[in-house]
mmCIF file of C-alpha atoms and ligand atoms in Angstrom:
data_model
loop_
_atom_site.group_PDB
_atom_site.id
_atom_site.type_symbol
_atom_site.label_atom_id
_atom_site.label_comp_id
_atom_site.label_asym_id
_atom_site.label_seq_id
_atom_site.Cartn_x
_atom_site.Cartn_y
_atom_site.Cartn_z
ATOM 1 C CA MET C 865 -72.767 -42.914 17.709
ATOM 2 C CA ILE C 866 -69.724 -42.225 19.882
ATOM 3 C CA VAL C 867 -70.243 -39.334 22.310
ATOM 4 C CA VAL C 868 -67.199 -37.700 23.917
ATOM 5 C CA THR C 869 -67.698 -35.338 26.862
ATOM 6 C CA GLY C 870 -64.932 -33.006 27.994
ATOM 7 C CA ALA C 871 -63.954 -32.935 24.324
ATOM 8 C CA THR C 872 -62.364 -29.472 24.398
ATOM 9 C CA GLY C 873 -59.935 -30.399 27.194
ATOM 10 C CA THR C 874 -56.505 -32.003 27.455
ATOM 11 C CA VAL C 875 -57.502 -35.639 26.940
ATOM 12 C CA GLY C 876 -60.847 -35.148 25.178
ATOM 13 C CA SER C 877 -59.382 -33.088 22.337
ATOM 14 C CA ARG C 878 -56.825 -35.836 21.714
ATOM 15 C CA ILE C 879 -59.557 -38.504 21.746
ATOM 16 C CA VAL C 880 -61.622 -36.635 19.150
ATOM 17 C CA ARG C 881 -58.512 -36.337 16.941
ATOM 18 C CA GLY C 882 -57.789 -40.049 17.315
ATOM 19 C CA LEU C 883 -61.369 -41.054 16.514
ATOM 20 C CA ARG C 884 -61.462 -38.841 13.427
ATOM 21 C CA GLU C 885 -58.152 -40.339 12.225
ATOM 22 C CA ARG C 886 -60.024 -43.649 12.234
ATOM 23 C CA GLY C 887 -62.962 -42.162 10.363
ATOM 24 C CA GLU C 888 -65.345 -42.350 13.322
ATOM 25 C CA GLN C 889 -68.241 -39.892 13.620
ATOM 26 C CA VAL C 890 -68.214 -38.168 17.003
ATOM 27 C CA ARG C 891 -70.771 -36.136 18.912
ATOM 28 C CA THR C 892 -69.314 -33.698 21.416
ATOM 29 C CA PRO C 893 -71.471 -32.144 24.160
ATOM 30 C CA VAL C 894 -69.819 -28.756 24.765
ATOM 31 C CA ARG C 895 -70.745 -25.713 26.784
ATOM 32 C CA ASN C 896 -70.005 -23.326 23.934
ATOM 33 C CA PRO C 897 -70.653 -24.783 20.456
ATOM 34 C CA GLY C 898 -69.579 -21.446 18.968
ATOM 35 C CA ALA C 899 -66.004 -21.857 20.184
ATOM 36 C CA VAL C 900 -64.924 -25.374 19.269
ATOM 37 C CA PRO C 901 -61.434 -26.349 18.039
ATOM 38 C CA ALA C 902 -60.797 -25.285 14.440
ATOM 39 C CA GLU C 903 -59.593 -28.792 13.565
ATOM 40 C CA TRP C 904 -63.068 -30.280 14.117
ATOM 41 C CA ASP C 905 -64.459 -31.191 10.692
ATOM 42 C CA ALA C 906 -67.915 -32.292 9.554
ATOM 43 C CA GLY C 907 -67.370 -35.651 11.246
ATOM 44 C CA VAL C 908 -67.614 -33.950 14.639
ATOM 45 C CA THR C 909 -71.022 -32.732 15.783
ATOM 46 C CA PRO C 910 -70.883 -30.304 18.704
ATOM 47 C CA VAL C 911 -74.087 -30.170 20.751
ATOM 48 C CA ALA C 912 -74.765 -27.531 23.404
ATOM 49 C CA ALA C 913 -74.785 -29.262 26.778
ATOM 50 C CA ASP C 914 -73.760 -28.673 30.359
ATOM 51 C CA PHE C 915 -73.127 -31.286 33.048
ATOM 52 C CA THR C 916 -75.379 -29.239 35.337
ATOM 53 C CA ASP C 917 -78.340 -29.322 32.919
ATOM 54 C CA PRO C 918 -79.984 -32.790 32.626
ATOM 55 C CA ALA C 919 -82.247 -31.787 29.716
ATOM 56 C CA SER C 920 -79.224 -30.712 27.668
ATOM 57 C CA LEU C 921 -77.554 -34.046 28.457
ATOM 58 C CA ASP C 922 -80.661 -35.942 27.274
ATOM 59 C CA ALA C 923 -80.384 -34.259 23.879
ATOM 60 C CA ALA C 924 -76.626 -34.815 23.730
ATOM 61 C CA LEU C 925 -76.803 -38.529 24.536
ATOM 62 C CA ALA C 926 -79.841 -39.492 22.414
ATOM 63 C CA GLY C 927 -79.029 -42.623 20.417
ATOM 64 C CA ALA C 928 -75.528 -42.953 21.864
ATOM 65 C CA THR C 929 -73.890 -46.384 21.652
ATOM 66 C CA VAL C 930 -70.811 -45.507 23.699
ATOM 67 C CA VAL C 931 -70.039 -42.436 25.826
ATOM 68 C CA TYR C 932 -66.635 -41.198 26.975
ATOM 69 C CA LEU C 933 -67.389 -39.629 30.347
ATOM 70 C CA LEU C 934 -64.757 -37.078 31.238
ATOM 71 C CA ALA C 935 -65.702 -34.382 33.735
ATOM 72 C CA GLY C 936 -63.141 -31.729 34.606
ATOM 73 C CA VAL C 937 -61.958 -31.271 38.197
ATOM 74 C CA ASP C 938 -64.724 -29.336 39.932
ATOM 75 C CA PRO C 939 -66.315 -29.324 43.403
ATOM 76 C CA GLN C 940 -69.370 -30.889 41.699
ATOM 77 C CA MET C 941 -67.361 -33.439 39.679
ATOM 78 C CA ALA C 942 -69.084 -36.514 41.156
ATOM 79 C CA GLN C 943 -72.531 -34.983 40.563
ATOM 80 C CA HIS C 944 -71.554 -34.037 36.989
ATOM 81 C CA GLU C 945 -70.503 -37.622 36.332
ATOM 82 C CA ARG C 946 -73.714 -38.984 37.904
ATOM 83 C CA ASN C 947 -75.786 -36.596 35.768
ATOM 84 C CA VAL C 948 -74.232 -37.971 32.572
ATOM 85 C CA ILE C 949 -74.775 -41.564 33.728
ATOM 86 C CA ASP C 950 -78.434 -40.832 34.543
ATOM 87 C CA ALA C 951 -78.938 -39.220 31.121
ATOM 88 C CA ALA C 952 -77.350 -42.291 29.505
ATOM 89 C CA VAL C 953 -79.845 -44.505 31.328
ATOM 90 C CA ARG C 954 -82.718 -42.294 30.118
ATOM 91 C CA ALA C 955 -81.373 -42.389 26.543
ATOM 92 C CA GLY C 956 -82.744 -45.909 26.210
ATOM 93 C CA SER C 957 -80.031 -46.978 23.745
ATOM 94 C CA HIS C 958 -78.136 -48.745 26.575
ATOM 95 C CA PRO C 959 -74.785 -47.079 25.780
ATOM 96 C CA ARG C 960 -71.539 -48.338 27.253
ATOM 97 C CA ILE C 961 -69.955 -45.709 29.494
ATOM 98 C CA VAL C 962 -66.185 -45.307 29.479
ATOM 99 C CA LEU C 963 -65.464 -43.357 32.653
ATOM 100 C CA GLN C 964 -62.200 -41.449 32.917
ATOM 101 C CA ALA C 965 -61.326 -41.596 36.596
ATOM 102 C CA ALA C 966 -57.773 -41.517 38.017
ATOM 103 C CA SER C 967 -55.267 -44.144 39.138
ATOM 104 C CA GLY C 968 -55.997 -45.401 42.625
ATOM 105 C CA VAL C 969 -59.786 -45.143 42.231
ATOM 106 C CA ASP C 970 -59.923 -48.905 42.807
ATOM 107 C CA GLY C 971 -57.721 -48.888 45.931
ATOM 108 C CA PRO C 972 -57.586 -47.218 49.360
ATOM 109 C CA HIS C 973 -57.749 -43.451 48.864
ATOM 110 C CA GLU C 974 -59.314 -42.054 52.015
ATOM 111 C CA GLY C 975 -59.022 -38.276 52.175
ATOM 112 C CA VAL C 976 -58.150 -37.833 48.481
ATOM 113 C CA ARG C 977 -61.234 -36.022 47.214
ATOM 114 C CA PHE C 978 -60.551 -36.342 43.491
ATOM 115 C CA LEU C 979 -60.388 -40.120 43.861
ATOM 116 C CA THR C 980 -63.399 -40.195 46.182
ATOM 117 C CA ALA C 981 -65.463 -38.270 43.629
ATOM 118 C CA HIS C 982 -64.528 -40.665 40.820
ATOM 119 C CA ALA C 983 -65.168 -43.670 43.093
ATOM 120 C CA GLN C 984 -68.666 -42.353 43.864
ATOM 121 C CA ALA C 985 -69.401 -41.957 40.156
ATOM 122 C CA TRP C 986 -68.032 -45.429 39.401
ATOM 123 C CA ALA C 987 -70.303 -46.925 42.099
ATOM 124 C CA HIS C 988 -73.250 -45.068 40.544
ATOM 125 C CA LEU C 989 -72.252 -46.451 37.149
ATOM 126 C CA ARG C 990 -72.060 -50.036 38.424
ATOM 127 C CA ALA C 991 -75.530 -49.626 39.941
ATOM 128 C CA SER C 992 -76.937 -48.127 36.714
ATOM 129 C CA GLY C 993 -77.078 -51.414 34.823
ATOM 130 C CA LEU C 994 -75.203 -49.890 31.879
ATOM 131 C CA PRO C 995 -72.109 -51.646 30.523
ATOM 132 C CA TRP C 996 -68.982 -49.809 31.640
ATOM 133 C CA THR C 997 -65.219 -49.512 31.370
ATOM 134 C CA VAL C 998 -62.988 -47.360 33.612
ATOM 135 C CA LEU C 999 -59.752 -45.699 32.530
ATOM 136 C CA ALA C 1000 -57.657 -44.748 35.541
ATOM 137 C CA PRO C 1001 -54.677 -42.642 34.437
ATOM 138 C CA ASN C 1002 -51.904 -41.429 36.685
ATOM 139 C CA GLY C 1003 -50.925 -37.717 36.655
ATOM 140 C CA PHE C 1004 -50.205 -36.346 33.181
ATOM 141 C CA TYR C 1005 -46.755 -35.275 31.885
ATOM 142 C CA GLN C 1006 -48.607 -32.230 30.500
ATOM 143 C CA ASN C 1007 -48.965 -30.890 34.080
ATOM 144 C CA PHE C 1008 -45.241 -30.060 34.059
ATOM 145 C CA LEU C 1009 -45.688 -27.768 31.057
ATOM 146 C CA LEU C 1010 -48.104 -25.723 33.194
ATOM 147 C CA MET C 1011 -45.180 -25.187 35.606
ATOM 148 C CA ALA C 1012 -42.939 -23.712 32.885
ATOM 149 C CA GLY C 1013 -42.582 -20.368 34.698
ATOM 150 C CA SER C 1014 -41.225 -22.025 37.825
ATOM 151 C CA VAL C 1015 -39.033 -24.364 35.761
ATOM 152 C CA ARG C 1016 -37.540 -21.351 33.943
ATOM 153 C CA ALA C 1017 -36.722 -19.936 37.393
ATOM 154 C CA GLY C 1018 -34.858 -23.185 38.141
ATOM 155 C CA GLN C 1019 -37.342 -24.892 40.449
ATOM 156 C CA LEU C 1020 -39.828 -27.719 40.528
ATOM 157 C CA SER C 1021 -41.677 -26.959 43.744
ATOM 158 C CA VAL C 1022 -44.467 -29.394 44.634
ATOM 159 C CA PRO C 1023 -45.431 -31.194 47.868
ATOM 160 C CA GLY C 1024 -44.537 -34.586 46.411
ATOM 161 C CA GLY C 1025 -42.068 -35.807 49.055
ATOM 162 C CA GLY C 1026 -39.466 -38.311 47.954
ATOM 163 C CA ALA C 1027 -41.556 -41.093 46.432
ATOM 164 C CA ALA C 1028 -41.755 -42.033 42.772
ATOM 165 C CA VAL C 1029 -44.820 -41.375 40.585
ATOM 166 C CA SER C 1030 -45.429 -43.127 37.271
ATOM 167 C CA TYR C 1031 -46.785 -40.076 35.411
ATOM 168 C CA VAL C 1032 -48.212 -40.722 31.930
ATOM 169 C CA ASP C 1033 -48.541 -38.852 28.627
ATOM 170 C CA ALA C 1034 -52.103 -37.632 27.914
ATOM 171 C CA ASP C 1035 -51.471 -38.772 24.318
ATOM 172 C CA ASP C 1036 -51.188 -42.348 25.627
ATOM 173 C CA VAL C 1037 -54.357 -41.927 27.694
ATOM 174 C CA ALA C 1038 -56.219 -40.756 24.585
ATOM 175 C CA ALA C 1039 -54.801 -43.594 22.485
ATOM 176 C CA CYS C 1040 -56.102 -46.090 25.059
ATOM 177 C CA ALA C 1041 -59.468 -44.325 25.093
ATOM 178 C CA VAL C 1042 -59.773 -44.633 21.299
ATOM 179 C CA GLU C 1043 -59.058 -48.374 21.530
ATOM 180 C CA VAL C 1044 -61.601 -48.866 24.289
ATOM 181 C CA LEU C 1045 -64.277 -46.739 22.559
ATOM 182 C CA THR C 1046 -63.955 -48.508 19.215
ATOM 183 C CA GLY C 1047 -63.057 -52.050 20.297
ATOM 184 C CA ALA C 1048 -64.974 -54.920 21.862
ATOM 185 C CA GLY C 1049 -64.403 -56.885 25.034
ATOM 186 C CA HIS C 1050 -63.785 -54.056 27.482
ATOM 187 C CA GLU C 1051 -66.977 -54.341 29.558
ATOM 188 C CA GLY C 1052 -66.365 -54.425 33.283
ATOM 189 C CA ALA C 1053 -62.640 -53.691 32.910
ATOM 190 C CA LEU C 1054 -60.617 -51.069 34.769
ATOM 191 C CA TYR C 1055 -57.390 -50.075 33.052
ATOM 192 C CA THR C 1056 -54.698 -48.280 35.047
ATOM 193 C CA LEU C 1057 -52.680 -46.054 32.719
ATOM 194 C CA THR C 1058 -49.145 -45.142 33.720
ATOM 195 C CA GLY C 1059 -45.892 -44.176 32.097
ATOM 196 C CA PRO C 1060 -43.087 -46.723 31.742
ATOM 197 C CA ALA C 1061 -41.334 -45.835 35.022
ATOM 198 C CA GLY C 1062 -41.874 -44.449 38.469
ATOM 199 C CA LEU C 1063 -39.783 -41.282 38.807
ATOM 200 C CA THR C 1064 -39.151 -39.229 41.935
ATOM 201 C CA HIS C 1065 -39.763 -35.501 41.605
ATOM 202 C CA GLY C 1066 -36.000 -35.106 41.990
ATOM 203 C CA GLU C 1067 -35.486 -37.269 38.913
ATOM 204 C CA ILE C 1068 -38.235 -35.379 37.085
ATOM 205 C CA ALA C 1069 -36.552 -32.055 37.955
ATOM 206 C CA GLU C 1070 -33.326 -33.383 36.415
ATOM 207 C CA GLN C 1071 -35.145 -34.280 33.210
ATOM 208 C CA LEU C 1072 -36.929 -30.918 33.136
ATOM 209 C CA GLY C 1073 -33.533 -29.269 33.534
ATOM 210 C CA ALA C 1074 -32.077 -31.266 30.648
ATOM 211 C CA ALA C 1075 -35.000 -30.186 28.439
ATOM 212 C CA ALA C 1076 -34.912 -26.567 29.621
ATOM 213 C CA GLY C 1077 -31.154 -26.249 29.160
ATOM 214 C CA HIS C 1078 -30.350 -25.252 32.729
ATOM 215 C CA GLU C 1079 -30.368 -26.780 36.187
ATOM 216 C CA VAL C 1080 -33.765 -27.326 37.795
ATOM 217 C CA ALA C 1081 -33.850 -28.190 41.509
ATOM 218 C CA TYR C 1082 -36.666 -30.111 43.154
ATOM 219 C CA VAL C 1083 -37.977 -28.270 46.198
ATOM 220 C CA ALA C 1084 -40.166 -30.609 48.265
ATOM 221 C CA ALA C 1085 -42.755 -28.041 49.358
ATOM 222 C CA GLU C 1086 -44.520 -28.396 52.684
ATOM 223 C CA PRO C 1087 -48.219 -29.175 52.065
ATOM 224 C CA GLN C 1088 -49.478 -26.167 54.057
ATOM 225 C CA ALA C 1089 -47.070 -23.816 52.278
ATOM 226 C CA ALA C 1090 -48.161 -25.189 48.897
ATOM 227 C CA LEU C 1091 -51.812 -24.704 49.844
ATOM 228 C CA ALA C 1092 -51.186 -21.129 51.017
ATOM 229 C CA TYR C 1093 -49.369 -20.383 47.754
ATOM 230 C CA MET C 1094 -52.252 -21.687 45.620
ATOM 231 C CA LEU C 1095 -54.909 -19.885 47.646
ATOM 232 C CA GLY C 1096 -52.862 -16.696 47.404
ATOM 233 C CA ALA C 1097 -52.756 -17.154 43.637
ATOM 234 C CA GLY C 1098 -56.570 -17.237 43.574
ATOM 235 C CA TRP C 1099 -57.139 -20.970 43.201
ATOM 236 C CA ASP C 1100 -60.539 -22.391 44.042
ATOM 237 C CA PRO C 1101 -60.050 -23.776 47.602
ATOM 238 C CA TRP C 1102 -61.676 -27.165 46.846
ATOM 239 C CA ARG C 1103 -59.315 -27.712 43.956
ATOM 240 C CA ALA C 1104 -56.220 -26.437 45.816
ATOM 241 C CA GLU C 1105 -56.924 -28.627 48.862
ATOM 242 C CA GLY C 1106 -57.600 -31.557 46.546
ATOM 243 C CA LEU C 1107 -54.292 -31.105 44.784
ATOM 244 C CA VAL C 1108 -52.410 -31.040 48.099
ATOM 245 C CA GLU C 1109 -54.226 -34.239 49.111
ATOM 246 C CA LEU C 1110 -53.248 -35.834 45.801
ATOM 247 C CA TYR C 1111 -49.580 -34.906 46.279
ATOM 248 C CA GLY C 1112 -49.797 -36.403 49.775
ATOM 249 C CA TYR C 1113 -51.023 -39.604 48.139
ATOM 250 C CA TYR C 1114 -48.067 -39.406 45.738
ATOM 251 C CA ALA C 1115 -45.650 -38.717 48.611
ATOM 252 C CA ALA C 1116 -46.861 -41.892 50.341
ATOM 253 C CA GLY C 1117 -45.699 -43.875 47.307
ATOM 254 C CA SER C 1118 -49.267 -44.790 46.326
ATOM 255 C CA ALA C 1119 -48.878 -43.781 42.656
ATOM 256 C CA ALA C 1120 -45.468 -45.311 41.974
ATOM 257 C CA GLY C 1121 -46.525 -48.580 40.358
ATOM 258 C CA VAL C 1122 -46.133 -49.249 36.648
ATOM 259 C CA SER C 1123 -49.089 -50.834 34.845
ATOM 260 C CA PRO C 1124 -48.941 -52.907 31.643
ATOM 261 C CA ASP C 1125 -52.311 -51.566 30.463
ATOM 262 C CA VAL C 1126 -51.132 -48.892 27.978
ATOM 263 C CA ALA C 1127 -49.114 -51.538 26.148
ATOM 264 C CA GLY C 1128 -51.931 -54.052 26.456
ATOM 265 C CA LEU C 1129 -54.438 -51.675 24.861
ATOM 266 C CA THR C 1130 -52.294 -49.964 22.228
ATOM 267 C CA GLY C 1131 -49.738 -52.656 21.390
ATOM 268 C CA ARG C 1132 -46.830 -50.335 22.220
ATOM 269 C CA GLY C 1133 -45.232 -49.209 25.445
ATOM 270 C CA PRO C 1134 -46.077 -45.869 27.065
ATOM 271 C CA ARG C 1135 -43.932 -42.880 26.128
ATOM 272 C CA PRO C 1136 -41.031 -42.121 28.480
ATOM 273 C CA LEU C 1137 -40.936 -38.638 30.042
ATOM 274 C CA ALA C 1138 -37.630 -37.891 28.311
ATOM 275 C CA ASP C 1139 -39.243 -38.456 24.889
ATOM 276 C CA PHE C 1140 -42.184 -36.231 25.819
ATOM 277 C CA LEU C 1141 -39.818 -33.467 26.964
ATOM 278 C CA ALA C 1142 -37.677 -33.804 23.837
ATOM 279 C CA VAL C 1143 -40.743 -32.849 21.790
ATOM 280 C CA ASN C 1144 -42.304 -30.333 24.213
ATOM 281 C CA GLY C 1145 -39.196 -28.800 25.809
ATOM 282 C CA GLY C 1146 -39.732 -25.561 23.866
ATOM 283 C CA VAL C 1147 -42.589 -24.708 26.238
ATOM 284 C CA LEU C 1148 -40.160 -24.941 29.171
ATOM 285 C CA ARG C 1149 -37.655 -22.715 27.353
ATOM 286 C CA GLY C 1150 -40.366 -20.107 26.643
ATOM 287 C CA GLU C 1151 -40.122 -20.575 22.875
HETATM 288 N N1 NAP G 439 -54.634 -33.744 35.105
HETATM 289 C C1 NAP G 439 -54.174 -34.927 35.505
HETATM 290 O O1 NAP G 439 -52.978 -35.111 35.723
HETATM 291 C C2 NAP G 439 -55.152 -36.072 35.665
HETATM 292 C C3 NAP G 439 -54.653 -37.336 35.918
HETATM 293 C C4 NAP G 439 -55.542 -38.390 36.067
HETATM 294 C C5 NAP G 439 -56.912 -38.166 35.955
HETATM 295 N N2 NAP G 439 -57.360 -36.917 35.722
HETATM 296 C C6 NAP G 439 -58.820 -36.711 35.615
HETATM 297 O O2 NAP G 439 -59.089 -36.308 34.286
HETATM 298 C C7 NAP G 439 -60.133 -35.348 34.290
HETATM 299 C C8 NAP G 439 -59.613 -34.082 33.669
HETATM 300 O O3 NAP G 439 -59.227 -34.385 32.332
HETATM 301 P P1 NAP G 439 -58.609 -33.244 31.417
HETATM 302 O O4 NAP G 439 -57.362 -32.714 32.084
HETATM 303 O O5 NAP G 439 -58.516 -33.746 30.030
HETATM 304 O O6 NAP G 439 -59.752 -32.136 31.534
HETATM 305 P P2 NAP G 439 -59.659 -30.586 31.227
HETATM 306 O O7 NAP G 439 -58.569 -30.298 30.259
HETATM 307 O O8 NAP G 439 -59.674 -29.864 32.536
HETATM 308 O O9 NAP G 439 -61.041 -30.333 30.486
HETATM 309 C C9 NAP G 439 -62.268 -30.410 31.159
HETATM 310 C C10 NAP G 439 -63.360 -30.564 30.115
HETATM 311 O O10 NAP G 439 -64.617 -30.634 30.788
HETATM 312 C C11 NAP G 439 -65.486 -29.668 30.205
HETATM 313 N N3 NAP G 439 -66.410 -29.173 31.208
HETATM 314 C C12 NAP G 439 -66.108 -28.599 32.399
HETATM 315 N N4 NAP G 439 -67.226 -28.269 33.051
HETATM 316 C C13 NAP G 439 -68.264 -28.624 32.263
HETATM 317 C C14 NAP G 439 -69.681 -28.536 32.381
HETATM 318 N N5 NAP G 439 -70.254 -27.990 33.476
HETATM 319 N N6 NAP G 439 -70.449 -29.026 31.387
HETATM 320 C C15 NAP G 439 -69.875 -29.554 30.277
HETATM 321 N N7 NAP G 439 -68.539 -29.659 30.097
HETATM 322 C C16 NAP G 439 -67.749 -29.192 31.083
HETATM 323 C C17 NAP G 439 -64.575 -28.570 29.704
HETATM 324 O O11 NAP G 439 -65.253 -27.835 28.736
HETATM 325 P P3 NAP G 439 -65.081 -26.241 28.512
HETATM 326 O O12 NAP G 439 -64.243 -26.127 27.258
HETATM 327 O O13 NAP G 439 -66.452 -25.750 28.323
HETATM 328 O O14 NAP G 439 -64.403 -25.691 29.731
HETATM 329 C C18 NAP G 439 -63.432 -29.406 29.134
HETATM 330 O O15 NAP G 439 -63.761 -29.901 27.862
HETATM 331 C C19 NAP G 439 -60.573 -35.175 35.731
HETATM 332 O O16 NAP G 439 -61.670 -36.023 35.957
HETATM 333 C C20 NAP G 439 -59.366 -35.627 36.516
HETATM 334 O O17 NAP G 439 -59.688 -36.134 37.791
HETATM 335 C C21 NAP G 439 -56.528 -35.865 35.558
#
């Protein structure tokens, strides 16, 4: 039985779709089984579970053969991931854990809390004795759709400095996940998932502008100003500070590299940003 956590989110929902397209049965631990995506058919079994509730995780992971471990960004993210790993150990079926971390989890990332949290969970996983695989995606193209309001006002304003980032399509991340969940030979592997090119935020702003139908200027925000803006907008401080740290990591050029792993896993190259925006540009235009 394949178990997919985080199945209602950006990547998880795409993984469930991909597994069902292959005829796989999927169990999905969800916080609210009464509000699952309408597209989930009888081949998807939602089970009430919460990362904070070990007993619920025991029930959700019983008999699992492979578990996709995706915990959303949260101050307790590392603990949530450890809780799932511990429940998988207790399950007794010795499931393989496919941990969704983030690119850079296997390199120096001091002071970048999202990466530190995933690194802690990965260390816990290695010590668990369970077979494991890590997917380490770069930032998602989908994040730019969340900035549609700012893009419509003609700005991409993030504290990303002048370095390139090889952002990736969440569809490609999910396609890799489906391969790794259903295929053999992935034990002990870490796959870094990037798009086909490193792009500066200036270049990304140009592409957003082309998709939106008007000029979009990149404004390299100061980290403290970006943090103040997010806190003023009611963001959780841990998450806002973490995002500023991550953009600092981007600005240092640490997320610019292009990996061959999407092509290696799926047999086709990762989707370019321009192709993604050609399909999703309507969101930027407010359609
Ligand atoms: N965004 C990026 O650009 C990016 C890039 C690389 C890596 N990542 C990593 O990818 C992960 C986020 O992936 P995503 O964007 O697909 O996630 P997402 O859309 O934020 O979804 C989070 C999922 O986790 C579930 N969840 C949250 N708290 C839970 C709890 N206490 N118990 C059970 N389920 C819970 C949510 O369920 P509900 O429906 O109940 O809320 C949802 O299904 C993070 O680990 C992040 O570090 C993100």
